[in-house]
Amino acid sequence: MLPIGLIKDTRYMEHRPGLVHPESPNRLRSLYRLVDKEFKDVVTFVEPQSATLEQLELVHTPQYIKQIMSTAGKEFTNLAPDTPVSANTYLAAWLAVGGCLKALEALMEGRFRACFCLVRPPGHHALTDRAGGFCIFNNLGVTAKYAIETYGLKRILIVDWDIHHGNALQDLFYGENRVLYFSSHYRGWYPHTGDWDEFGESEGLGYNVNLPVPKEMTDNDIIHVYRELVGRIVRRWKPELILIAAGFDAHEKDPLGRTRLSENAYGWLMQMILQFSDAAKSAPILLSLEGGYDLWALVSSVREVLRVLTFEGRRNRIPTVKTKAGSELVAKALHLHGKFGIWAS
Ligand SMILES: [Zn+2]
């Protein structure tokens, strides 16, 4: 088993959206404390490097990038009603993309089995020309585009388990058949996108898989759904790379997006994806931090993920549990996606 990489840099704390903002530097401060205390001997820390302008332009417009640069040195700028930025946010945002690209490079060189990018600001709501939902640049969007362009990958699976729909990731790859976007989210919350019938378009038709889940979703429901759906996608479509938009705001304690998930659910999701990917020629796995706003829940959930990745918490067998809510979601997804003949039929 190859080692596990971890992107970590205190400059990510330089993004300060304000004392009462939920996407606070304390999130990473708590996670860095966790990894330094419990995982420093079993992961390899990697320092990010800043993304280049050319890399950012794989996703973002030159004008938008200029707008972000113009916030440099200003104490406070409101990029969107929910996305204020501080004097050095631009630096953290460039480094967040750069951290993911550094992780990708290491994975492609075969240095790690998986790499967890503990970066901020998050990215899955960042559109090509607009910030929003606490996101500035689309960290995983740039990573997937770069993987296609530089490494010639043809099958990249993005799994978005943040409780909010990754509208910008969906938008970016809506017409693309080299990226399959799978998102489980609650449709009643921000950004109010991600309905069942948003399948993708033209060449990308069938490569966008939305799974709106109920707020009452439990650990067993999500285990059931991921086992059946993500398991099937990986077995049938055989991704060469798996990117995970790793938000932890479906946790029952989260102030912004709670469902009934406990931290254990995230361990199981990680365990399943790891096992599925083992069976698909060990497709490398890159996780990038998205949401998760209760510090205890965030730390506990990331601990479960890291315990699985570093063997300590690896369970032998995926639970075979089936639930009523899970069965309904699985049946609907298979019914709707069967017609595309990509993974569900
Ligand atoms: Zn979220």
mmCIF file of N, CA, C and O in Angstrom, residues 53-85:
data_model
loop_
_atom_site.group_PDB
_atom_site.id
_atom_site.type_symbol
_atom_site.label_atom_id
_atom_site.label_comp_id
_atom_site.label_asym_id
_atom_site.label_seq_id
_atom_site.Cartn_x
_atom_site.Cartn_y
_atom_site.Cartn_z
ATOM 1 N N LEU A 53 -1.180 31.267 -13.462
ATOM 2 C CA LEU A 53 -2.298 31.956 -14.111
ATOM 3 C C LEU A 53 -2.906 31.055 -15.193
ATOM 4 O O LEU A 53 -4.135 30.944 -15.321
ATOM 5 N N GLU A 54 -2.036 30.411 -15.928
ATOM 6 C CA GLU A 54 -2.500 29.508 -16.994
ATOM 7 C C GLU A 54 -3.394 28.396 -16.438
ATOM 8 O O GLU A 54 -4.415 28.045 -17.033
ATOM 9 N N GLN A 55 -3.015 27.868 -15.294
ATOM 10 C CA GLN A 55 -3.820 26.795 -14.676
ATOM 11 C C GLN A 55 -5.185 27.329 -14.240
ATOM 12 O O GLN A 55 -6.214 26.701 -14.489
ATOM 13 N N LEU A 56 -5.195 28.515 -13.608
ATOM 14 C CA LEU A 56 -6.480 29.086 -13.176
ATOM 15 C C LEU A 56 -7.390 29.357 -14.364
ATOM 16 O O LEU A 56 -8.606 29.202 -14.290
ATOM 17 N N GLU A 57 -6.762 29.761 -15.477
ATOM 18 C CA GLU A 57 -7.566 30.087 -16.662
ATOM 19 C C GLU A 57 -8.140 28.852 -17.352
ATOM 20 O O GLU A 57 -8.933 28.975 -18.282
ATOM 21 N N LEU A 58 -7.795 27.683 -16.893
ATOM 22 C CA LEU A 58 -8.465 26.474 -17.391
ATOM 23 C C LEU A 58 -9.946 26.520 -17.027
ATOM 24 O O LEU A 58 -10.789 25.906 -17.664
ATOM 25 N N VAL A 59 -10.259 27.257 -15.960
ATOM 26 C CA VAL A 59 -11.643 27.347 -15.472
ATOM 27 C C VAL A 59 -12.151 28.789 -15.444
ATOM 28 O O VAL A 59 -13.263 29.073 -15.872
ATOM 29 N N HIS A 60 -11.334 29.696 -14.934
ATOM 30 C CA HIS A 60 -11.829 31.048 -14.647
ATOM 31 C C HIS A 60 -11.461 32.054 -15.739
ATOM 32 O O HIS A 60 -10.418 31.926 -16.381
ATOM 33 N N THR A 61 -12.334 33.059 -15.894
ATOM 34 C CA THR A 61 -12.088 34.075 -16.919
ATOM 35 C C THR A 61 -10.980 35.018 -16.432
ATOM 36 O O THR A 61 -10.859 35.284 -15.220
ATOM 37 N N PRO A 62 -10.185 35.566 -17.384
ATOM 38 C CA PRO A 62 -9.116 36.496 -16.990
ATOM 39 C C PRO A 62 -9.655 37.675 -16.180
ATOM 40 O O PRO A 62 -9.043 38.117 -15.213
ATOM 41 N N GLN A 63 -10.845 38.135 -16.557
ATOM 42 C CA GLN A 63 -11.421 39.275 -15.841
ATOM 43 C C GLN A 63 -11.754 38.936 -14.382
ATOM 44 O O GLN A 63 -11.535 39.742 -13.482
ATOM 45 N N TYR A 64 -12.274 37.741 -14.179
ATOM 46 C CA TYR A 64 -12.600 37.321 -12.806
ATOM 47 C C TYR A 64 -11.316 37.176 -11.976
ATOM 48 O O TYR A 64 -11.264 37.602 -10.816
ATOM 49 N N ILE A 65 -10.300 36.601 -12.586
ATOM 50 C CA ILE A 65 -9.026 36.434 -11.855
ATOM 51 C C ILE A 65 -8.473 37.818 -11.472
ATOM 52 O O ILE A 65 -7.999 38.031 -10.357
ATOM 53 N N LYS A 66 -8.600 38.767 -12.409
ATOM 54 C CA LYS A 66 -8.165 40.137 -12.137
ATOM 55 C C LYS A 66 -8.964 40.727 -10.964
ATOM 56 O O LYS A 66 -8.417 41.402 -10.101
ATOM 57 N N GLN A 67 -10.260 40.442 -10.953
ATOM 58 C CA GLN A 67 -11.109 40.939 -9.850
ATOM 59 C C GLN A 67 -10.616 40.403 -8.502
ATOM 60 O O GLN A 67 -10.561 41.135 -7.515
ATOM 61 N N ILE A 68 -10.272 39.114 -8.477
ATOM 62 C CA ILE A 68 -9.765 38.524 -7.225
ATOM 63 C C ILE A 68 -8.436 39.187 -6.836
ATOM 64 O O ILE A 68 -8.216 39.536 -5.675
ATOM 65 N N MET A 69 -7.565 39.399 -7.827
ATOM 66 C CA MET A 69 -6.274 40.030 -7.530
ATOM 67 C C MET A 69 -6.460 41.450 -7.001
ATOM 68 O O MET A 69 -5.662 41.926 -6.198
ATOM 69 N N SER A 70 -7.514 42.115 -7.448
ATOM 70 C CA SER A 70 -7.731 43.505 -7.024
ATOM 71 C C SER A 70 -8.134 43.609 -5.545
ATOM 72 O O SER A 70 -8.158 44.687 -4.979
ATOM 73 N N THR A 71 -8.453 42.459 -4.932
ATOM 74 C CA THR A 71 -8.801 42.492 -3.498
ATOM 75 C C THR A 71 -7.543 42.439 -2.622
ATOM 76 O O THR A 71 -7.632 42.614 -1.406
ATOM 77 N N ALA A 72 -6.391 42.186 -3.245
ATOM 78 C CA ALA A 72 -5.134 42.052 -2.486
ATOM 79 C C ALA A 72 -4.863 43.316 -1.679
ATOM 80 O O ALA A 72 -4.927 44.431 -2.212
ATOM 81 N N GLY A 73 -4.567 43.146 -0.415
ATOM 82 C CA GLY A 73 -4.203 44.272 0.436
ATOM 83 C C GLY A 73 -5.388 45.048 0.984
ATOM 84 O O GLY A 73 -5.217 45.908 1.848
ATOM 85 N N LYS A 74 -6.589 44.750 0.509
ATOM 86 C CA LYS A 74 -7.762 45.466 1.042
ATOM 87 C C LYS A 74 -8.339 44.668 2.210
ATOM 88 O O LYS A 74 -8.554 43.463 2.089
ATOM 89 N N GLU A 75 -8.619 45.396 3.250
ATOM 90 C CA GLU A 75 -9.046 44.712 4.473
ATOM 91 C C GLU A 75 -10.337 43.909 4.282
ATOM 92 O O GLU A 75 -10.516 42.843 4.861
ATOM 93 N N PHE A 76 -11.236 44.445 3.450
ATOM 94 C CA PHE A 76 -12.541 43.797 3.309
ATOM 95 C C PHE A 76 -13.141 44.061 1.927
ATOM 96 O O PHE A 76 -13.232 45.208 1.507
ATOM 97 N N THR A 77 -13.517 43.007 1.228
ATOM 98 C CA THR A 77 -14.244 43.147 -0.044
ATOM 99 C C THR A 77 -15.363 42.108 -0.030
ATOM 100 O O THR A 77 -15.135 40.960 0.376
ATOM 101 N N ASN A 78 -16.538 42.501 -0.494
ATOM 102 C CA ASN A 78 -17.634 41.541 -0.555
ATOM 103 C C ASN A 78 -17.752 41.014 -1.985
ATOM 104 O O ASN A 78 -18.236 41.718 -2.858
ATOM 105 N N LEU A 79 -17.309 39.789 -2.224
ATOM 106 C CA LEU A 79 -17.393 39.241 -3.583
ATOM 107 C C LEU A 79 -18.806 38.763 -3.894
ATOM 108 O O LEU A 79 -19.224 38.716 -5.043
ATOM 109 N N ALA A 80 -19.510 38.342 -2.860
ATOM 110 C CA ALA A 80 -20.914 37.914 -2.956
ATOM 111 C C ALA A 80 -21.478 38.115 -1.558
ATOM 112 O O ALA A 80 -20.717 38.215 -0.592
ATOM 113 N N PRO A 81 -22.808 38.181 -1.417
ATOM 114 C CA PRO A 81 -23.364 38.450 -0.081
ATOM 115 C C PRO A 81 -22.849 37.486 0.996
ATOM 116 O O PRO A 81 -22.689 37.878 2.150
ATOM 117 N N ASP A 82 -22.562 36.230 0.609
ATOM 118 C CA ASP A 82 -22.071 35.275 1.613
ATOM 119 C C ASP A 82 -20.559 35.043 1.513
ATOM 120 O O ASP A 82 -20.019 34.168 2.177
ATOM 121 N N THR A 83 -19.885 35.796 0.643
ATOM 122 C CA THR A 83 -18.462 35.524 0.418
ATOM 123 C C THR A 83 -17.601 36.788 0.549
ATOM 124 O O THR A 83 -17.128 37.335 -0.452
ATOM 125 N N PRO A 84 -17.407 37.259 1.787
ATOM 126 C CA PRO A 84 -16.491 38.373 1.995
ATOM 127 C C PRO A 84 -15.042 37.869 1.996
ATOM 128 O O PRO A 84 -14.804 36.706 2.337
ATOM 129 N N VAL A 85 -14.130 38.742 1.582
ATOM 130 C CA VAL A 85 -12.718 38.332 1.575
ATOM 131 C C VAL A 85 -11.853 39.391 2.240
ATOM 132 O O VAL A 85 -12.251 40.549 2.361
#
